[in-house]
PDB file of C-alpha atoms in Angstrom:
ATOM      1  CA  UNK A   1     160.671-110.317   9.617  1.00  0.00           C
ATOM      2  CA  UNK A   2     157.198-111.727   7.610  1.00  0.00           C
ATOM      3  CA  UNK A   3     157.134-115.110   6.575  1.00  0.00           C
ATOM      4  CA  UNK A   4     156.515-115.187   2.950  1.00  0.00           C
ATOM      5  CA  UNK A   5     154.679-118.232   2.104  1.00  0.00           C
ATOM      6  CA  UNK A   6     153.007-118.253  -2.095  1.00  0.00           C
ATOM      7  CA  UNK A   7     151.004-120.714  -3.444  1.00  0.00           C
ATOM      8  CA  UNK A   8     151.197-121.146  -7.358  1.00  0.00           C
ATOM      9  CA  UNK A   9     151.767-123.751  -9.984  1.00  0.00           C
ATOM     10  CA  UNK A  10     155.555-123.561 -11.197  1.00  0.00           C
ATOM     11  CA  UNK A  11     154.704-124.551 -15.261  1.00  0.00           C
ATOM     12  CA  UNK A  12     151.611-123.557 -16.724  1.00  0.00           C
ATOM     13  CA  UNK A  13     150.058-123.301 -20.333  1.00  0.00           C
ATOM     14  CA  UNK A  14     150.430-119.951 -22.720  1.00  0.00           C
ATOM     15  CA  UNK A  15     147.508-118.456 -23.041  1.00  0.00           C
ATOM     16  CA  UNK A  16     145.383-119.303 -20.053  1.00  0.00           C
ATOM     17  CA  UNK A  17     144.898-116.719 -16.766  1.00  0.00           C
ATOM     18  CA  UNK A  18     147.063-117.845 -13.475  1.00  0.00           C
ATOM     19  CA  UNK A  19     147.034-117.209 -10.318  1.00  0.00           C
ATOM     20  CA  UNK A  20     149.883-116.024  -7.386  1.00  0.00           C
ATOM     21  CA  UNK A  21     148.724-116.068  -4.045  1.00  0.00           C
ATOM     22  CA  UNK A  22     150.934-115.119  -1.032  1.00  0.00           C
ATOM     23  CA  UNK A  23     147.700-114.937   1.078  1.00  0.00           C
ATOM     24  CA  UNK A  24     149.161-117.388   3.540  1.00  0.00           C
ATOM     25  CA  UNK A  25     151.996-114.976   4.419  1.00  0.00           C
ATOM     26  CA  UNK A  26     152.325-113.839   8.214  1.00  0.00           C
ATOM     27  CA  UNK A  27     154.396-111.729  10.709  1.00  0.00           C
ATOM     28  CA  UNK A  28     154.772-113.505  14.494  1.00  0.00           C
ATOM     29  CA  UNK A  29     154.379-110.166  15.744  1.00  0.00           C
ATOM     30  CA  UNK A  30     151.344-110.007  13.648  1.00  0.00           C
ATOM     31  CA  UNK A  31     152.022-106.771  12.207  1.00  0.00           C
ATOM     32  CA  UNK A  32     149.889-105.458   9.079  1.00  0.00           C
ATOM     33  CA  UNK A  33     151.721-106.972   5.845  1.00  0.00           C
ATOM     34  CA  UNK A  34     152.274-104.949   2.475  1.00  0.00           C
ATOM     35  CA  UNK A  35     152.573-106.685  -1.065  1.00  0.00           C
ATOM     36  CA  UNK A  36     154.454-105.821  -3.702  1.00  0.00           C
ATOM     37  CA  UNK A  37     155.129-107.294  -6.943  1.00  0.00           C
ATOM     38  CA  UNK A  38     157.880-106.911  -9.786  1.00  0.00           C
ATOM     39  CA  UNK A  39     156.635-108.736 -13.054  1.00  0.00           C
ATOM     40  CA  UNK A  40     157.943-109.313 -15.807  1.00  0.00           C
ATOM     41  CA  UNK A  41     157.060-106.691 -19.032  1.00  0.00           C
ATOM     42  CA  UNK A  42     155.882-109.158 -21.674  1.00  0.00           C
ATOM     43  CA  UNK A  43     153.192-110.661 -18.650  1.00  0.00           C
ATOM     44  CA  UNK A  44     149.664-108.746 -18.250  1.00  0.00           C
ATOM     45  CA  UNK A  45     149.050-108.898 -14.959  1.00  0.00           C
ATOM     46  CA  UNK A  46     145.480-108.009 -12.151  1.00  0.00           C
ATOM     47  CA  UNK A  47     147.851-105.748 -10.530  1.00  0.00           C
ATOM     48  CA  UNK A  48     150.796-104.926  -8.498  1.00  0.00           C
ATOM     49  CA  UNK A  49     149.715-104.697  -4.718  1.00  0.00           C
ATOM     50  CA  UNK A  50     148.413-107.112  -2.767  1.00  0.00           C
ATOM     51  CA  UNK A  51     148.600-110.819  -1.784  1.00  0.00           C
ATOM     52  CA  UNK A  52     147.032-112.050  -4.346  1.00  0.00           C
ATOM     53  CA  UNK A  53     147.587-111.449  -8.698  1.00  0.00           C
ATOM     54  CA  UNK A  54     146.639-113.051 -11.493  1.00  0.00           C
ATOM     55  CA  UNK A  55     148.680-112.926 -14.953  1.00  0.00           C
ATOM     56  CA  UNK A  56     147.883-113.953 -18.355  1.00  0.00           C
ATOM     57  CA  UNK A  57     150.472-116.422 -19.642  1.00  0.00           C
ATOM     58  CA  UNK A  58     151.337-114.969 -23.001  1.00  0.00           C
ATOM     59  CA  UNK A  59     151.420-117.045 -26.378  1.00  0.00           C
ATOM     60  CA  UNK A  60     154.725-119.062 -26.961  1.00  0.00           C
ATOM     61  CA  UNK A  61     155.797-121.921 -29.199  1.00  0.00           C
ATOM     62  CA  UNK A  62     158.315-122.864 -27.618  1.00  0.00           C
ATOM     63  CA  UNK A  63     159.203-123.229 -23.198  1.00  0.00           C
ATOM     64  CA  UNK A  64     159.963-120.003 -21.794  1.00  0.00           C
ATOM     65  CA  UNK A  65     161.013-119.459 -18.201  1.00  0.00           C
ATOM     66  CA  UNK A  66     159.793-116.149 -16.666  1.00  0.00           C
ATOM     67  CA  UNK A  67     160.417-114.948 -12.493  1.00  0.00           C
ATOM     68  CA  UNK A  68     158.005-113.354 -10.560  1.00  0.00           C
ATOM     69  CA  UNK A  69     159.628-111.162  -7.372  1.00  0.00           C
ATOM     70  CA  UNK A  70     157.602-110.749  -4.551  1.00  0.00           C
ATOM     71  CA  UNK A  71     158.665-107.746  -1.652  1.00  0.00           C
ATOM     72  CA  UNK A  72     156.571-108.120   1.869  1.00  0.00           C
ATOM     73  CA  UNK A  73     156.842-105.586   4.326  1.00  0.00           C
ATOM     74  CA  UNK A  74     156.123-105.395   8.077  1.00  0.00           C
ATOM     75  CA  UNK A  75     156.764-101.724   8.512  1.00  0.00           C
ATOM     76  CA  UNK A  76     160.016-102.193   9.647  1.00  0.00           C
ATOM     77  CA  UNK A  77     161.770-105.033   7.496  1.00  0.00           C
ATOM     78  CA  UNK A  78     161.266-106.149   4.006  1.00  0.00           C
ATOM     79  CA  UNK A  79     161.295-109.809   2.764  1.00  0.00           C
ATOM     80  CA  UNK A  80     161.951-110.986  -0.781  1.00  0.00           C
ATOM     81  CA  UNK A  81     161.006-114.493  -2.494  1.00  0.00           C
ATOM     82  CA  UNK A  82     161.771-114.882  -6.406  1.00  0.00           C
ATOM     83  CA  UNK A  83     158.611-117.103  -7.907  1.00  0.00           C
ATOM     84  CA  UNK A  84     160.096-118.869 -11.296  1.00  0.00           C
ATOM     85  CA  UNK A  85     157.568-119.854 -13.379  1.00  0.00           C
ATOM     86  CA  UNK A  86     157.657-122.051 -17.009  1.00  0.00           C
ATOM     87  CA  UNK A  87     155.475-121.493 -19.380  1.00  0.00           C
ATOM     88  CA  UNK A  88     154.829-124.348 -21.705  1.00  0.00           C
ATOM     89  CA  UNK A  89     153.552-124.401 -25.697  1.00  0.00           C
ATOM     90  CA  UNK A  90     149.763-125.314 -25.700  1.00  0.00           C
ATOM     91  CA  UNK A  91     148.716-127.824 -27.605  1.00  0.00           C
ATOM     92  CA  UNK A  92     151.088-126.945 -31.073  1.00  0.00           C
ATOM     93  CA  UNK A  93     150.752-130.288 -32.984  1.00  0.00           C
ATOM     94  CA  UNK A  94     147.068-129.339 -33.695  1.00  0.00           C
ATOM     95  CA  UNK A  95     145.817-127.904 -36.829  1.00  0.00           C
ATOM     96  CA  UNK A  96     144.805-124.500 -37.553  1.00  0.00           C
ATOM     97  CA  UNK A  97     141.431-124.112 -39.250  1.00  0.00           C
ATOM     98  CA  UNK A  98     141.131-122.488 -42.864  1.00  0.00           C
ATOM     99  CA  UNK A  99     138.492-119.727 -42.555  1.00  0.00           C
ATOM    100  CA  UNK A 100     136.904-119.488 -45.904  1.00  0.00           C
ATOM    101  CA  UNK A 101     134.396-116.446 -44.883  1.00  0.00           C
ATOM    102  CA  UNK A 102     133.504-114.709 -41.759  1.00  0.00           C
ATOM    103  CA  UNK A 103     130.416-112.596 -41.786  1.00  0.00           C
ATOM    104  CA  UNK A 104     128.635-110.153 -38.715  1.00  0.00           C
ATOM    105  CA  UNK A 105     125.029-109.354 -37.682  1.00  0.00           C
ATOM    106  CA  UNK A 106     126.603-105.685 -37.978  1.00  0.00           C
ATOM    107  CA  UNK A 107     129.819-103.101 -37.714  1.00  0.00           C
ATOM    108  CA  UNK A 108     131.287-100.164 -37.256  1.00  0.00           C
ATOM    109  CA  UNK A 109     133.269 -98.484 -39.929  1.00  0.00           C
ATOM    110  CA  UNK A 110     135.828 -99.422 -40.216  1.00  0.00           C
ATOM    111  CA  UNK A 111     135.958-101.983 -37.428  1.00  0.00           C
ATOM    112  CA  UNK A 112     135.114-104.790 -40.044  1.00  0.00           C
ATOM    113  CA  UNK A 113     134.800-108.417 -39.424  1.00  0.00           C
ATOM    114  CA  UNK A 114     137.298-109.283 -41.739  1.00  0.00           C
ATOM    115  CA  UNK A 115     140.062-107.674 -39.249  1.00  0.00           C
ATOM    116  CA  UNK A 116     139.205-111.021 -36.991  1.00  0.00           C
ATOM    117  CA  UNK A 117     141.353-112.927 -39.090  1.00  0.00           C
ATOM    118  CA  UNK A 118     143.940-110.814 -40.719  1.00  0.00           C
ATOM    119  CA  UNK A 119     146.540-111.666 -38.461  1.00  0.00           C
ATOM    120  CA  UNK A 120     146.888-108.460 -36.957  1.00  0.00           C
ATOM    121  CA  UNK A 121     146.092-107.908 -33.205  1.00  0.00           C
ATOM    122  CA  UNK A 122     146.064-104.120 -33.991  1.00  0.00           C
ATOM    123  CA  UNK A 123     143.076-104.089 -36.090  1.00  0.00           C
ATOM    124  CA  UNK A 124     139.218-105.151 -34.625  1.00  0.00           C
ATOM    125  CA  UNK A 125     136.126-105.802 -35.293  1.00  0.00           C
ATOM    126  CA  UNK A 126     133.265-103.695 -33.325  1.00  0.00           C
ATOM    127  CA  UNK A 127     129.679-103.918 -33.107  1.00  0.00           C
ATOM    128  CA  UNK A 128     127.234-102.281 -30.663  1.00  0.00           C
ATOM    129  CA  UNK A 129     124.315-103.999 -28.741  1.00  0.00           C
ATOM    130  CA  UNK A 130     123.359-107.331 -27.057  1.00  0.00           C
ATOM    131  CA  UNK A 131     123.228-110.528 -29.024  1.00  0.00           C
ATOM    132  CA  UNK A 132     125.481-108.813 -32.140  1.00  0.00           C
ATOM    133  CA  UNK A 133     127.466-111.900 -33.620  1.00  0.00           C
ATOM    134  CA  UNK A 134     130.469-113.054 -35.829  1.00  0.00           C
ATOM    135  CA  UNK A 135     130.192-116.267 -37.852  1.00  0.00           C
ATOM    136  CA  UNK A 136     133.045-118.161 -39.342  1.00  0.00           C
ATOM    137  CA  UNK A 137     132.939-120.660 -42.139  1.00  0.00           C
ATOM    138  CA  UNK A 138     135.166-123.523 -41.822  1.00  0.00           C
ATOM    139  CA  UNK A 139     137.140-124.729 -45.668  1.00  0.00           C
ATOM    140  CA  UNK A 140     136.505-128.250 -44.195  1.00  0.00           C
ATOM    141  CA  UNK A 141     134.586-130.266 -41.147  1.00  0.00           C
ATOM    142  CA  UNK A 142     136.908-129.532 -38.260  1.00  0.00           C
ATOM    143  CA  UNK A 143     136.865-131.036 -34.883  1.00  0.00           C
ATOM    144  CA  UNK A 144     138.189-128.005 -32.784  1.00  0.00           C
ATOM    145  CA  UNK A 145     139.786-128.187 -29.780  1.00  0.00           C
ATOM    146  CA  UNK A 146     140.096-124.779 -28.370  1.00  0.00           C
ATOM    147  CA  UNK A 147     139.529-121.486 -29.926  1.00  0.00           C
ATOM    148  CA  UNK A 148     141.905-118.457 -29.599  1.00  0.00           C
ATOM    149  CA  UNK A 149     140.556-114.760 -28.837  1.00  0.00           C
ATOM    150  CA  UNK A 150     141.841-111.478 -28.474  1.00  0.00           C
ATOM    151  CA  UNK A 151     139.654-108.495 -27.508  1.00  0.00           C
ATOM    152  CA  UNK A 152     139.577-104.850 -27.362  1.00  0.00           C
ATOM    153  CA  UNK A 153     143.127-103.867 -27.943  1.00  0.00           C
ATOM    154  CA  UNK A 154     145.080-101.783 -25.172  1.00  0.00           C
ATOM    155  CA  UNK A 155     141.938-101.835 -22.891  1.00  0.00           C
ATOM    156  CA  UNK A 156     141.213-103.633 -20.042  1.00  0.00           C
ATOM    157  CA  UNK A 157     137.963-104.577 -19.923  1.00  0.00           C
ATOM    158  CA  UNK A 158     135.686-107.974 -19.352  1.00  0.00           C
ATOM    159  CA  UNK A 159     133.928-108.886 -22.245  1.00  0.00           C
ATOM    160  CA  UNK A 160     131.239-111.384 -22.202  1.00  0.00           C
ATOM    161  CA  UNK A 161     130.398-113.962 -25.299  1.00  0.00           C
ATOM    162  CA  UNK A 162     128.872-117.141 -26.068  1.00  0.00           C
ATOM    163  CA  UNK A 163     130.395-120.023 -29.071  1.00  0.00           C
ATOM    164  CA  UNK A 164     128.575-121.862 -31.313  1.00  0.00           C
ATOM    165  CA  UNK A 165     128.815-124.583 -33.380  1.00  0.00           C
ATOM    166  CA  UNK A 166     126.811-125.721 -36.231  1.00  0.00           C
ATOM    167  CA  UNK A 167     127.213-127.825 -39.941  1.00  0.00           C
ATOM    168  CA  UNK A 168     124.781-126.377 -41.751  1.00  0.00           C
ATOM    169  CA  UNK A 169     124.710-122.672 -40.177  1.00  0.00           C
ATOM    170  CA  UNK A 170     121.120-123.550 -39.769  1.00  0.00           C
ATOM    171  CA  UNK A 171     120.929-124.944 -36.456  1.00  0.00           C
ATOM    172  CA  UNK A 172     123.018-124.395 -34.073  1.00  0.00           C
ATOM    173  CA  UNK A 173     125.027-126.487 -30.441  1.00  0.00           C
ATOM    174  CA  UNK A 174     126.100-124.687 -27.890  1.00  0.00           C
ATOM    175  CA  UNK A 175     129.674-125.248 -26.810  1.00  0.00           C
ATOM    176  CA  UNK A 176     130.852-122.734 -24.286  1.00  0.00           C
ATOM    177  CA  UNK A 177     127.924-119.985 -23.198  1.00  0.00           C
ATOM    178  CA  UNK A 178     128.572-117.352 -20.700  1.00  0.00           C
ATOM    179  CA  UNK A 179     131.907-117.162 -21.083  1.00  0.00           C
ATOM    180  CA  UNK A 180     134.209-113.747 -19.958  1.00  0.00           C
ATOM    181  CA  UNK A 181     137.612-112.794 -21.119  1.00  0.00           C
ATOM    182  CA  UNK A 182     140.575-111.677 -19.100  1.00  0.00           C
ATOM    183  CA  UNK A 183     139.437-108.294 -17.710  1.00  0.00           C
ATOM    184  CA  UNK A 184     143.575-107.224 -17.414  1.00  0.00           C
ATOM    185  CA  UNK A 185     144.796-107.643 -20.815  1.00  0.00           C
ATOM    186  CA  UNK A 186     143.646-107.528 -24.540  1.00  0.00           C
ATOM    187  CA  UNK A 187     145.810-110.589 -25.422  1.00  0.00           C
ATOM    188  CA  UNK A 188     145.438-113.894 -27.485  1.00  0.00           C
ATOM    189  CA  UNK A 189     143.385-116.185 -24.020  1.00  0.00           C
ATOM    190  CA  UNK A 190     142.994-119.532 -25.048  1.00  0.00           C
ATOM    191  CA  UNK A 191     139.282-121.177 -24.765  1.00  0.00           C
ATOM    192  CA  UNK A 192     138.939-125.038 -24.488  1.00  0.00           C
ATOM    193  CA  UNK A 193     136.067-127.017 -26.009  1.00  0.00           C
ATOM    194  CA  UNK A 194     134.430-129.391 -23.593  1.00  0.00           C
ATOM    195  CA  UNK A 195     135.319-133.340 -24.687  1.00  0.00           C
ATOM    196  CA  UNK A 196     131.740-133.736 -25.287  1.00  0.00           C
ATOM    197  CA  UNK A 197     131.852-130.941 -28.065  1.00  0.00           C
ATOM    198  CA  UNK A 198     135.482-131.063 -29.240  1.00  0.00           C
ATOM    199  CA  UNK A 199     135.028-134.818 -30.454  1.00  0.00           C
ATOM    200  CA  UNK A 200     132.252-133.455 -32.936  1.00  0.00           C
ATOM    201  CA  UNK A 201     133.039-131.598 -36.076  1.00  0.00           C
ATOM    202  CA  UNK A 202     131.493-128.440 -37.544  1.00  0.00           C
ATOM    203  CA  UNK A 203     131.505-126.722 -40.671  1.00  0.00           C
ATOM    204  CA  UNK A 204     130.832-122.938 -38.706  1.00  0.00           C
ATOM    205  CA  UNK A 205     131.459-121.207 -36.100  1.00  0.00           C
ATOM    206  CA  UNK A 206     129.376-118.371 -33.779  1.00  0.00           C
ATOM    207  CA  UNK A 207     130.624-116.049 -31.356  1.00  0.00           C
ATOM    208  CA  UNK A 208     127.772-114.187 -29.698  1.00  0.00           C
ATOM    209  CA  UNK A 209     128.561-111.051 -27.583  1.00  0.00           C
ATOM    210  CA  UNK A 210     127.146-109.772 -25.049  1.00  0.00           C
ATOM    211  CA  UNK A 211     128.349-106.607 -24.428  1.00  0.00           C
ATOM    212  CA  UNK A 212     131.353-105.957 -21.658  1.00  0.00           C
ATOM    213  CA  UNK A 213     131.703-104.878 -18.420  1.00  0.00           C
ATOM    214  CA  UNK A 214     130.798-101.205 -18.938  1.00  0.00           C
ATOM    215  CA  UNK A 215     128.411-101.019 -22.098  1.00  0.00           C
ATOM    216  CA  UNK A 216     126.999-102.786 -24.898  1.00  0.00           C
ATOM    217  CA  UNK A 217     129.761-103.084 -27.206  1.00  0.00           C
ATOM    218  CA  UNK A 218     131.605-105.791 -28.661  1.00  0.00           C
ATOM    219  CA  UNK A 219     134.670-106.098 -29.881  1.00  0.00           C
ATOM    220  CA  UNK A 220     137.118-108.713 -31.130  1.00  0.00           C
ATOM    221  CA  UNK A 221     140.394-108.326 -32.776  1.00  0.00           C
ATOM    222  CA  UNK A 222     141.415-112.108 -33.704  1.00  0.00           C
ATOM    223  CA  UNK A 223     140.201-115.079 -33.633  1.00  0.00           C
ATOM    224  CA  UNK A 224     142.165-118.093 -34.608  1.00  0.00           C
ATOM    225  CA  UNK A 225     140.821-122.045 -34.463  1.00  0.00           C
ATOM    226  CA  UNK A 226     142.498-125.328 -33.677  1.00  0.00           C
ATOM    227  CA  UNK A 227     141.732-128.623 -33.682  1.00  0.00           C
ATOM    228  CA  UNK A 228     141.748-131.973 -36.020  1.00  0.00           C
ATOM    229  CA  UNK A 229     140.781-131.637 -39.893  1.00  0.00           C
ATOM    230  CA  UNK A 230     139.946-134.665 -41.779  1.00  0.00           C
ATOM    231  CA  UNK A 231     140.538-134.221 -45.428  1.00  0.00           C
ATOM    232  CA  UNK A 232     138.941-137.345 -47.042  1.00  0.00           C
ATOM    233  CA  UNK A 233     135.508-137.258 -44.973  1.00  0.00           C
ATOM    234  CA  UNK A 234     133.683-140.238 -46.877  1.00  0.00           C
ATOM    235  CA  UNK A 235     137.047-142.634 -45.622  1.00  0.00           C
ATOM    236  CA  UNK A 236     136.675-141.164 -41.934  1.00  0.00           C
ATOM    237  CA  UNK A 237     133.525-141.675 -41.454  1.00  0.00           C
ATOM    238  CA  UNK A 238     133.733-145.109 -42.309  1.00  0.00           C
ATOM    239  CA  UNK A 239     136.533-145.714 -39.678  1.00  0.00           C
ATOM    240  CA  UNK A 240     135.704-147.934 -36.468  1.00  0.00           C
ATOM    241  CA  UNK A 241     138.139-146.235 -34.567  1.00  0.00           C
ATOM    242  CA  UNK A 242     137.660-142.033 -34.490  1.00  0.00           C
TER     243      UNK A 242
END
């Protein structure tokens, strides 16, 4: 019978793409393999075949435990392995930014840019051609962390975007630029910040898109920012220790 060997990490973080790999798998007799996975429902996954899938860990508050079942096939006998894997809360003692205002180089009606932030994955926010962005205002200086996103919903597609960030919404850093979303699911992905950029704070911020992986349209249906607000600004600032 095969030898079913899979490489993966056993807890991960919600919200971030994952890989299973049973590419080191063999049969002595070395007879042609076949892959099959069972997944769990509430998991978006690359696929089903194969020795190799990735899944999107999906948004939790709380440790969840999920199993994976793999099925590898020589022909003539079938081998199972179970693949448990936890998925942990990312990052929840952070602080949700306020979004006073969130305006768009342009839309389509009624895919307005308001639906970014209503809380509802259902709704979107669509505009067609390169370079077309979204731009948040922040209620207060916020140092974010990482920056949720959810994208077309119910398609599976690769969207491509640069982030912003800026205090003045005059001139503007670039924190993460050529960036692509899950091309398997439409569901909240978490971004990180870089330390270098995550340690400053900004009053607004810019999500250019660039199209997806078959035409020029963008679309986003939420966005949602975390990090570290600092309500008296004047006392922070004159802190020794940030």
């Amino acid at each position: 019978p095969p030898n079913v060997l899979v490489n993966y990490k056993p807890s991960v973080y919600s919200g971030f793409v994952e890989e299973l790999s049973a590419a080191g798998s063999y049969d002595v007799n070395k007879d042609n393999l076949a892959f099959t996975w069972i997944t769990p429902k509430n998991i978006s996954v690359s696929g089903k075949s194969g020795p190799t899938i990735k899944f999107l860990s999906p948004i939790v508050n709380s440790t969840q435990k999920v199993e994976f079942t793999l099925l590898v096939s020589d022909g003539s006998s079938t081998q199972s392995k179970v693949i448990p894997v936890e998925i942990l809360a990312y990052n929840t003692n952070l602080d949700v930014a306020e979004i006073l205002n969130i305006e768009a180089s342009d839309f389509q009606d009624p895919y307005l840019p308001y639906n970014v932030i209503d809380g509802n994955i259902g709704t979107m926010w669509a505009a067609y051609g390169y370079d077309q962005w979204l731009i948040a205002k922040l209620k207060d200086p916020f140092s974010v962390q990482h920056i949720k996103l959810a994208f077309q919903t119910d398609r599976s597609r690769e969207s491509f975007f640069d982030i912003l960030g800026s205090k003045d919404s005059i001139i503007w850093e670039p924190i993460l630029t050529k960036m692509a979303s899950c091309n398997f699911s439409s569901d909240l992905q978490v971004f990180e910040f870089p330390k270098a950029k995550s340690s400053q704070e900004f009053n607004f911020i810019k999500i250019i898109g660039r199209g997806n992986s078959s035409d020029e349209w963008n679309y986003i249906s939420e966005l949602r920012i975390y990090g570290v607000k600092h309500n008296d600004q004047k006392d922070y600032k004159n802190q020794d220790v940030k």
